[in-house]
PDB file of C-alpha atoms in Angstrom:
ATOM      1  CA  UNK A1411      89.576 -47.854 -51.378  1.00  0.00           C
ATOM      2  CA  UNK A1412      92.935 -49.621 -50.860  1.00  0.00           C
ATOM      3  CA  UNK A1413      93.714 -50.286 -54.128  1.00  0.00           C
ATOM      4  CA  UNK A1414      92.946 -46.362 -55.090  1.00  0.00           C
ATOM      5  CA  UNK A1415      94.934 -45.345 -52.087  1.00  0.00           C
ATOM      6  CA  UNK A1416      98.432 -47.102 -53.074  1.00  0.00           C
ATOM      7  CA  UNK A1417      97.726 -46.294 -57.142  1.00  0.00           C
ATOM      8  CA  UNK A1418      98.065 -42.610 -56.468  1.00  0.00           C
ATOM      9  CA  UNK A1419     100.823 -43.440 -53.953  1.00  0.00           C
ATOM     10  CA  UNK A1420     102.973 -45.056 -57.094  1.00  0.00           C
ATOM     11  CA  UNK A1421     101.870 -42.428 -59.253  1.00  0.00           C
ATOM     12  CA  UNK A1422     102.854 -39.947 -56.854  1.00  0.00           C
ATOM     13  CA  UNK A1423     106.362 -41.621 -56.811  1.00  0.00           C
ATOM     14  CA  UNK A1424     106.492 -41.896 -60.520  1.00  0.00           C
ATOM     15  CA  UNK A1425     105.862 -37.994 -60.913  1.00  0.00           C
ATOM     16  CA  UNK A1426     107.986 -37.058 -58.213  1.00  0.00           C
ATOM     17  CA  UNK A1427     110.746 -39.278 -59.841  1.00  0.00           C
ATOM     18  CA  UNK A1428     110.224 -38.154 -63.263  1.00  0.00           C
ATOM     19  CA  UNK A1429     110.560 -34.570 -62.358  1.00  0.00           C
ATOM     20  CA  UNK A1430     113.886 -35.254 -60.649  1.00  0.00           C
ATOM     21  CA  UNK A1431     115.320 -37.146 -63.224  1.00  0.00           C
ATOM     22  CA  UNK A1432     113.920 -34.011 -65.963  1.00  0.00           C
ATOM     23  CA  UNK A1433     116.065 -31.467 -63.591  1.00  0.00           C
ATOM     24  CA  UNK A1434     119.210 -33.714 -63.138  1.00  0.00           C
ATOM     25  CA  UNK A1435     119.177 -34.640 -66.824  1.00  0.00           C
ATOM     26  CA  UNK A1436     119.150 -30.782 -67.353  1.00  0.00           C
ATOM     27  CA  UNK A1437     115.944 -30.817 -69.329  1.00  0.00           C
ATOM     28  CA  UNK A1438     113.810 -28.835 -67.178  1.00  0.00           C
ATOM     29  CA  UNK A1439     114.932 -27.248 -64.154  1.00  0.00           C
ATOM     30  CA  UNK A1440     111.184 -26.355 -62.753  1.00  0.00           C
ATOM     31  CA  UNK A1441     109.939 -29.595 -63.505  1.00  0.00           C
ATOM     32  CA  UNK A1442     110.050 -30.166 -59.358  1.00  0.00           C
ATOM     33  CA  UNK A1443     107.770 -26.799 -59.336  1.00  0.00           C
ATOM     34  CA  UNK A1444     105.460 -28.116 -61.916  1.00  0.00           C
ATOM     35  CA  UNK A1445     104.809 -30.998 -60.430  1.00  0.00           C
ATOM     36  CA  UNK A1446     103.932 -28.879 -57.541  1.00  0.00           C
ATOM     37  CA  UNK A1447     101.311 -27.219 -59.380  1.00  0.00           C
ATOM     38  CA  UNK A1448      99.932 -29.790 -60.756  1.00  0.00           C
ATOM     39  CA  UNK A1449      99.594 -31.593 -56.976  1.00  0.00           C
ATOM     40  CA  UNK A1450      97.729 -28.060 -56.103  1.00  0.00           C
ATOM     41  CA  UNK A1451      95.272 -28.118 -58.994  1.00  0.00           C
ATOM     42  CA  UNK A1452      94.792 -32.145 -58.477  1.00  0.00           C
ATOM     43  CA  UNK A1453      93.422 -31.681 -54.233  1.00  0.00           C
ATOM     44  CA  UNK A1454      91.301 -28.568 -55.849  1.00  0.00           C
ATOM     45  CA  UNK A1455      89.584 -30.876 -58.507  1.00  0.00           C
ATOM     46  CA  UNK A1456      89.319 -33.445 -55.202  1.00  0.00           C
ATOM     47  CA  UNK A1457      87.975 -30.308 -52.914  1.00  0.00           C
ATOM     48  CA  UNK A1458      85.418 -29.674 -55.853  1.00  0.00           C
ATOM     49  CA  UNK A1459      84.475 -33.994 -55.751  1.00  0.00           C
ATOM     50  CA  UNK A1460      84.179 -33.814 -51.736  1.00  0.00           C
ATOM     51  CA  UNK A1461      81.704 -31.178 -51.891  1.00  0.00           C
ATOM     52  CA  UNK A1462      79.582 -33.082 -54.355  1.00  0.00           C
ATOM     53  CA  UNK A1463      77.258 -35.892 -53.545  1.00  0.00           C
ATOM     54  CA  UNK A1464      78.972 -38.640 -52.485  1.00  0.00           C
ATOM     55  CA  UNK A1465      78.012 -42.388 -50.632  1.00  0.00           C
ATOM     56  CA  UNK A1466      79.204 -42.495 -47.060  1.00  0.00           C
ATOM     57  CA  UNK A1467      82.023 -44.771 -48.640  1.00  0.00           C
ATOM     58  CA  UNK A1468      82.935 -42.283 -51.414  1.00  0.00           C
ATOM     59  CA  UNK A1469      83.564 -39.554 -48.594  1.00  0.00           C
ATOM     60  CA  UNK A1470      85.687 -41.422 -46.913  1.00  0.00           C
ATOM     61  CA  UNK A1471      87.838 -42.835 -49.497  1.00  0.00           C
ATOM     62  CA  UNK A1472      88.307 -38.929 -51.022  1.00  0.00           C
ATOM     63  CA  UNK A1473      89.198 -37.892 -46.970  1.00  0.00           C
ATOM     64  CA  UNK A1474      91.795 -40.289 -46.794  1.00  0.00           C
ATOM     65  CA  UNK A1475      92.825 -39.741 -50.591  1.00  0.00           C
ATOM     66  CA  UNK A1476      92.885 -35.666 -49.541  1.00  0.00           C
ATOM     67  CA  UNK A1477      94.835 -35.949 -46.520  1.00  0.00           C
ATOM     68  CA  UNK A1478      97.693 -38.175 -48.442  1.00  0.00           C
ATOM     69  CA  UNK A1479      97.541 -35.954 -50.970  1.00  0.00           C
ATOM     70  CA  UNK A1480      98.172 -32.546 -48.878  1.00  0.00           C
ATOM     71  CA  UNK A1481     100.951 -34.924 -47.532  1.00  0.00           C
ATOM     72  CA  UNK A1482     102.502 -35.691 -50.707  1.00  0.00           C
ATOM     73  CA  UNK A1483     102.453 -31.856 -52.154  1.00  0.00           C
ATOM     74  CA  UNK A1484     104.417 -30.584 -48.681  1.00  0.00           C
ATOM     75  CA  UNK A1485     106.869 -33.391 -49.056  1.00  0.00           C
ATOM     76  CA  UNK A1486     107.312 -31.804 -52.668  1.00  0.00           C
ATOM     77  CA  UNK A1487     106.936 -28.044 -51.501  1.00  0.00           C
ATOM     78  CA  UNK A1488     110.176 -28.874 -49.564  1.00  0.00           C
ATOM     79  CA  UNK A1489     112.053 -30.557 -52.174  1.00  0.00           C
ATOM     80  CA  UNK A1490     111.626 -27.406 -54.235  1.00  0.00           C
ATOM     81  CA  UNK A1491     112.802 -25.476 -51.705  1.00  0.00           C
ATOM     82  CA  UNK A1492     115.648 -27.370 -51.053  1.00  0.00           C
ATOM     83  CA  UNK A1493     116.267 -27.325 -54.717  1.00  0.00           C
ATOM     84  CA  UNK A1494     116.500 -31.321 -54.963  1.00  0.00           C
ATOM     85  CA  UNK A1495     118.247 -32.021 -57.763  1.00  0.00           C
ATOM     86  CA  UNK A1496     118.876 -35.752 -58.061  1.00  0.00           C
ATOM     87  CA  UNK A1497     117.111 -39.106 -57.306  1.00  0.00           C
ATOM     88  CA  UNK A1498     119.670 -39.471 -54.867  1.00  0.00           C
ATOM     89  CA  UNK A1499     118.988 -36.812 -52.642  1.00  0.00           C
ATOM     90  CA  UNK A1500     118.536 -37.730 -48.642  1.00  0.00           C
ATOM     91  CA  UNK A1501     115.280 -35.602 -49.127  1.00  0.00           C
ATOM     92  CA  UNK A1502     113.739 -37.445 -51.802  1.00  0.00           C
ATOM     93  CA  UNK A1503     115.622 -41.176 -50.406  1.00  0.00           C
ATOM     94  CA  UNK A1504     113.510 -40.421 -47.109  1.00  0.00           C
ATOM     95  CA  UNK A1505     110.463 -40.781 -48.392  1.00  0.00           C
ATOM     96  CA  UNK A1506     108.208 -43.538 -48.288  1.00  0.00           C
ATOM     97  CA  UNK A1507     108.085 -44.347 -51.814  1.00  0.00           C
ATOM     98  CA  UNK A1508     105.942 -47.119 -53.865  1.00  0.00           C
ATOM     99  CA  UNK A1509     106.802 -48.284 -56.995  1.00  0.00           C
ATOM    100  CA  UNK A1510     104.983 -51.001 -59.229  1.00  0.00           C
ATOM    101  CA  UNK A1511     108.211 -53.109 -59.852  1.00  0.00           C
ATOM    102  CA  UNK A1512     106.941 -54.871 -63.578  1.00  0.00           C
ATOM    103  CA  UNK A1513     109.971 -57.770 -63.832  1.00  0.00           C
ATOM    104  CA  UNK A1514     108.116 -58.787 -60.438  1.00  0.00           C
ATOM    105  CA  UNK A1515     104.652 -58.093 -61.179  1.00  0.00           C
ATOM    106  CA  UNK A1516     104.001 -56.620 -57.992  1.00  0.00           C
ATOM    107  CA  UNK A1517     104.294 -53.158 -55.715  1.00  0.00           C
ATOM    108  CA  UNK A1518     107.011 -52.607 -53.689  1.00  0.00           C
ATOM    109  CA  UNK A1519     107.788 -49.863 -51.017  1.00  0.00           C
ATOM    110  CA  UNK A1520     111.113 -48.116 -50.718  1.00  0.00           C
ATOM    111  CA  UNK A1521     112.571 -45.917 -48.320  1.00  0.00           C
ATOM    112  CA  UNK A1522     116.420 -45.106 -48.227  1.00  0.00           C
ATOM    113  CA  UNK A1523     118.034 -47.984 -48.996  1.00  0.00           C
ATOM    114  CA  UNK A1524     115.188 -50.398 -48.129  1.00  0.00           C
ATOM    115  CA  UNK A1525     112.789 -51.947 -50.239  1.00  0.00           C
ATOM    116  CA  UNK A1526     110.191 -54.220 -48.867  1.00  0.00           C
ATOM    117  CA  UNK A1527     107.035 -55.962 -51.463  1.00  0.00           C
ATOM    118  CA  UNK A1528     103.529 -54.302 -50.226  1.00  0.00           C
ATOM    119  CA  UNK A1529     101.633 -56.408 -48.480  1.00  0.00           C
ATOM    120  CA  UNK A1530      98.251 -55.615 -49.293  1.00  0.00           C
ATOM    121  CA  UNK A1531      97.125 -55.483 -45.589  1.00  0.00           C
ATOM    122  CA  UNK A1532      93.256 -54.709 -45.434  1.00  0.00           C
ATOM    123  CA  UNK A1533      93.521 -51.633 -42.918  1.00  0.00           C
ATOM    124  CA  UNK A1534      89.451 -50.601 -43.860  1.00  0.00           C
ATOM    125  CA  UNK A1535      88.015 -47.833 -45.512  1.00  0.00           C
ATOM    126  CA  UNK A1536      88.566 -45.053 -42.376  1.00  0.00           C
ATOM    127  CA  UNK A1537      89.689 -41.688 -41.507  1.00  0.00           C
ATOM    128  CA  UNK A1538      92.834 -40.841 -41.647  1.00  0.00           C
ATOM    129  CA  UNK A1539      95.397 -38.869 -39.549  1.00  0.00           C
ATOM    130  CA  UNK A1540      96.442 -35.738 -40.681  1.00  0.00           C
ATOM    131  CA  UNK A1541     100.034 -36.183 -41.481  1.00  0.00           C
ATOM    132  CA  UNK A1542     102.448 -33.557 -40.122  1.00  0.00           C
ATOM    133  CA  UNK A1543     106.557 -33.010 -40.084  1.00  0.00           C
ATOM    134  CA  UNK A1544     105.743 -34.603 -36.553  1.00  0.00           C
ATOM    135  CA  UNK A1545     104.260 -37.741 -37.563  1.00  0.00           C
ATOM    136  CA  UNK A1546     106.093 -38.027 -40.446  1.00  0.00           C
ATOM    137  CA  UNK A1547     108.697 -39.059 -38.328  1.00  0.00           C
TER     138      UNK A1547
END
């Protein structure tokens, strides 16, 4: 489950990025609202998976997946309405972002200015928190 959790965390940060970049390079202005969609149709196809049969395991790997996912489509619902327009935005540098760094083999996190190598903690396949503007924080 960890290793599924932190691959759609990079390839959340790897969409999100590439959208930017599309709008700041002028190639596609809605490319920020795209990617929304996209994030909208993706938790619908997971909705559909949930509601299918499932191990105990499977369930809770697709909560946990879900709930990140929600997460991840309101941090972009606000940077479309904040009209982020570059990768150096506070409201895109805030996020917790993951990236799989290739010259180093490895993933790293990054938030602001920071940039620490993930640690591949074993934290168990569990329920998550839902994740709100509150405990965002």
């Amino acid at each position: 489950a960890q290793l599924i959790l932190i691959i759609d965390q990079v390839f959340w940060t790897v969409g999100c990025t590439d959208a930017i970049e599309e709008i700041e390079k002028g190639k596609n202005k809605k490319a920020l609202d795209e990617w929304f969609d996209f994030s909208i149709a993706q938790i619908g196809k997971m909705v559909e998976i949930v509601r299918g049969e499932l191990t105990e395991h499977q369930r809770t790997l697709m909560g946990a997946l879900i709930v990140l996912d929600v997460h991840a489509r309101e941090v972009v619902r606000k940077m479309v309405q904040v009209k982020v327009n570059n990768i150096n935005n506070f409201e895109w540098m805030k996020q917790l972002r993951y990236y799989w760094e290739k010259e180093d083999d490895d993933c790293f996190a990054r938030q602001t200015n920071t940039r620490f190598r993930y640690g591949y903690e074993f934290l168990g396949n569990g329920p998550r928190l839902v994740i709100t503007p509150l405990t965002d924080k």
